[in-house]
PDB file of C-alpha atoms in Angstrom:
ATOM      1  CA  UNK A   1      -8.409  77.333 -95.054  1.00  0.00           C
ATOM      2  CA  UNK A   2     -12.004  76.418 -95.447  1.00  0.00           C
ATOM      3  CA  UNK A   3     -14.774  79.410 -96.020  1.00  0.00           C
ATOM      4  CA  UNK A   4     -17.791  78.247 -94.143  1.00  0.00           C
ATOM      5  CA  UNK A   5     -21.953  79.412 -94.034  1.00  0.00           C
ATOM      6  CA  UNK A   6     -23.962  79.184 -91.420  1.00  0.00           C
ATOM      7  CA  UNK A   7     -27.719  78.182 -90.444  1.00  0.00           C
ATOM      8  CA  UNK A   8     -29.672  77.353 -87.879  1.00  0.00           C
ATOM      9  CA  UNK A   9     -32.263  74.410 -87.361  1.00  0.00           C
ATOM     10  CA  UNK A  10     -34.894  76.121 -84.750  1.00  0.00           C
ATOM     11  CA  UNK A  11     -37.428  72.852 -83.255  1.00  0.00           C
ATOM     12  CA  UNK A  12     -39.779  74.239 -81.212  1.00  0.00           C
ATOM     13  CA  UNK A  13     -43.095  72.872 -79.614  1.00  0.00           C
ATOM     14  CA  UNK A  14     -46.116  74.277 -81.501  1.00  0.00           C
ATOM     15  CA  UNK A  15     -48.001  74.454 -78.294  1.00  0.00           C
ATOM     16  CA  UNK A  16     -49.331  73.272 -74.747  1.00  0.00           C
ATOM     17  CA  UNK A  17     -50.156  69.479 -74.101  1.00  0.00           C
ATOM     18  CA  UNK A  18     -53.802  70.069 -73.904  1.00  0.00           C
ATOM     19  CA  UNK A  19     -55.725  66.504 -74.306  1.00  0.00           C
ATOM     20  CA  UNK A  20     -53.036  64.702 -76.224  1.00  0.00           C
ATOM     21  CA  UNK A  21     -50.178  62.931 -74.855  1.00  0.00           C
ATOM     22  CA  UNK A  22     -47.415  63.914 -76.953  1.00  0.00           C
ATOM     23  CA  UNK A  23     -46.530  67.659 -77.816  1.00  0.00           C
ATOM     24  CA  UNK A  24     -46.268  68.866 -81.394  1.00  0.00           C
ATOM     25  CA  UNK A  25     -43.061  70.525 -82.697  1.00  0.00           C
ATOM     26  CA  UNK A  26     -41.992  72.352 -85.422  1.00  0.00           C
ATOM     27  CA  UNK A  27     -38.981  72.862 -87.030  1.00  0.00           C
ATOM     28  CA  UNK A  28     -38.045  75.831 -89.290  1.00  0.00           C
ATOM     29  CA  UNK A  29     -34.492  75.873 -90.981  1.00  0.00           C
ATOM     30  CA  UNK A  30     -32.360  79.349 -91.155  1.00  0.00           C
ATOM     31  CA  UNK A  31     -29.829  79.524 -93.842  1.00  0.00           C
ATOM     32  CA  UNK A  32     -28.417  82.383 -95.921  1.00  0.00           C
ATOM     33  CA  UNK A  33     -31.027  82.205 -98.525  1.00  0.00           C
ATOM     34  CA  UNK A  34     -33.915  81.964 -96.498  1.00  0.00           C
ATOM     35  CA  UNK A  35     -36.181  80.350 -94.153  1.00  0.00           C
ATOM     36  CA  UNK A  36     -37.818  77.185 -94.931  1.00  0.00           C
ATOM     37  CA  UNK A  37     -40.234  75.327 -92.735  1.00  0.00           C
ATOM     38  CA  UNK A  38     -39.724  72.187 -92.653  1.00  0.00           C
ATOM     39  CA  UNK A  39     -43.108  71.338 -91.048  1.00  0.00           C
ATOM     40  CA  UNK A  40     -44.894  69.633 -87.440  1.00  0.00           C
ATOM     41  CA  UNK A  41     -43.752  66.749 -86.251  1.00  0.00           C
ATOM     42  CA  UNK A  42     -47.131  65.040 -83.326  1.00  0.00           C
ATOM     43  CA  UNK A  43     -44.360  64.116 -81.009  1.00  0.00           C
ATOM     44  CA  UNK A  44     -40.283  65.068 -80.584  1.00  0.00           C
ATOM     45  CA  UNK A  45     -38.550  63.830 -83.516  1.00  0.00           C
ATOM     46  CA  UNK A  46     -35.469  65.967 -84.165  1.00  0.00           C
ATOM     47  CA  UNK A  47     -32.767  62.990 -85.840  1.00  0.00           C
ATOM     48  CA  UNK A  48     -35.258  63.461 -88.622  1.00  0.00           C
ATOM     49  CA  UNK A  49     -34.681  67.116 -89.479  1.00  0.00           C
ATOM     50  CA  UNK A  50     -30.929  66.334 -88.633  1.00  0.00           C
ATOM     51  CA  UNK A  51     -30.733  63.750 -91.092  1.00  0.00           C
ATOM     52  CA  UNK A  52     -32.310  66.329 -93.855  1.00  0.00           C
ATOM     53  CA  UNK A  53     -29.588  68.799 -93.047  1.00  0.00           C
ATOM     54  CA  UNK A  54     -26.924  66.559 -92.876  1.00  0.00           C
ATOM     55  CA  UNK A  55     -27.186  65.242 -96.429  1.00  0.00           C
ATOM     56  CA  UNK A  56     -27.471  68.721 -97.657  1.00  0.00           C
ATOM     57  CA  UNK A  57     -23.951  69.307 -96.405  1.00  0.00           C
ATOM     58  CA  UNK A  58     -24.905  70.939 -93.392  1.00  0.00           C
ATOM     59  CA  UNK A  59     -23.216  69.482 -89.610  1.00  0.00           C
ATOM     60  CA  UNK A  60     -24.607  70.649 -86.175  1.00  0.00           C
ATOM     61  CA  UNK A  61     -21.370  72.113 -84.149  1.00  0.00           C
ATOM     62  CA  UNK A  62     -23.832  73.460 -81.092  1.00  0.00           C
ATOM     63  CA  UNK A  63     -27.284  72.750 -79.565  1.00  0.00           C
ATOM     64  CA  UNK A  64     -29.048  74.747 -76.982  1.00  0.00           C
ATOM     65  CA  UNK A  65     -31.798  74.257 -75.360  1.00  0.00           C
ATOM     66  CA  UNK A  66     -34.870  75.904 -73.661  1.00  0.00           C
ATOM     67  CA  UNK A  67     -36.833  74.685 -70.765  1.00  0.00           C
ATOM     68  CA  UNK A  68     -40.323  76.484 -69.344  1.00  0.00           C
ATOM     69  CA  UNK A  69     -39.140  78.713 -65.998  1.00  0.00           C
ATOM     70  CA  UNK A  70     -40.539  76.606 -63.343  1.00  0.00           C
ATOM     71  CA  UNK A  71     -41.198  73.848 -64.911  1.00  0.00           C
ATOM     72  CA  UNK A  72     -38.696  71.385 -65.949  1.00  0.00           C
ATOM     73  CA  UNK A  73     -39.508  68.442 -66.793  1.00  0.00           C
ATOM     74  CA  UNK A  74     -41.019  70.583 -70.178  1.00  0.00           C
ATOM     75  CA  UNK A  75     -38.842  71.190 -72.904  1.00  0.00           C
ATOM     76  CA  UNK A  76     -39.695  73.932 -74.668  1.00  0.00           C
ATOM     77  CA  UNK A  77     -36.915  74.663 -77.319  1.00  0.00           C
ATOM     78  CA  UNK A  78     -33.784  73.355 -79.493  1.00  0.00           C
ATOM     79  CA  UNK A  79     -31.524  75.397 -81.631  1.00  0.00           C
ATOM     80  CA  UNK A  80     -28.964  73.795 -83.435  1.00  0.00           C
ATOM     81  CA  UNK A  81     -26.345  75.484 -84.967  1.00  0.00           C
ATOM     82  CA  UNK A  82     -24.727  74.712 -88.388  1.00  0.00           C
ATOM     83  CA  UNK A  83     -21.934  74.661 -90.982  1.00  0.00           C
ATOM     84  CA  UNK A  84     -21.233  73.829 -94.241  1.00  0.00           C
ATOM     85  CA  UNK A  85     -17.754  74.605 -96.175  1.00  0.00           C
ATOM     86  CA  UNK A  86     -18.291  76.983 -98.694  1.00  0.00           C
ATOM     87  CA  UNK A  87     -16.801  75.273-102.238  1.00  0.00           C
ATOM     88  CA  UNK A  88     -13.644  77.360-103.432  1.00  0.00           C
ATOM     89  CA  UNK A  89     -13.557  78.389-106.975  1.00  0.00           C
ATOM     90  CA  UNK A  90     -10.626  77.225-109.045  1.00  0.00           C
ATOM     91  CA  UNK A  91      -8.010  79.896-109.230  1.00  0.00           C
ATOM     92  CA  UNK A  92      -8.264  81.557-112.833  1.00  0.00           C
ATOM     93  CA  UNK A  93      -5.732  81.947-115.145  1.00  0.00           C
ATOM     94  CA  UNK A  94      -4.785  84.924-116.980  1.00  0.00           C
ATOM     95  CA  UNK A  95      -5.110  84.818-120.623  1.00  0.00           C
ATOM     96  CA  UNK A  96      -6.734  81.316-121.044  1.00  0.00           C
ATOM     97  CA  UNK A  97     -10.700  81.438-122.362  1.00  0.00           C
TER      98      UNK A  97
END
């Protein structure tokens, strides 16, 4: 039985249109020792931070997302949820050094 820990990849837009075409987004990684930001992205550009997580071990296993209330055509949020197995440690045995 694999032991697994969990984070969470939060990409969220940093803001409102305004002049520029393209909405920024940020993305900020949970895990259990910390948060890291993992910096602003000038237009949606998640496979990126996906990529980052998946060659530290981690694999996506949910993804939710948030639109504006009344408005949507606007993405607002994306959460991804993720898991890594947790190594086991070799069993010990008594008596050896």
């Amino acid at each position: 039985m694999d032991n697994w820990e969990y984070a969470r990849l939060e990409y969220r837009a940093a803001g409102t249109l305004g002049g520029d075409r393209y909405m920024d987004w940020t993305a900020t990684f949970h895990h259990p020792s910390g948060v890291l930001r993992w910096g602003t992205d000038e237009r949606f550009d998640d496979v990126r931070h996906l990529n980052r997580a998946g060659q530290a071990g981690w694999q996506a296993y949910d993804r939710a997302v948030i639109h504006v209330k009344d408005e949507p055509h606007r993405l607002s949020s994306v959460t991804y949820s993720m898991r890594r197995p947790i190594p086991a440690e070799p069993p010990s045995t008594p008596g050896v050094a």
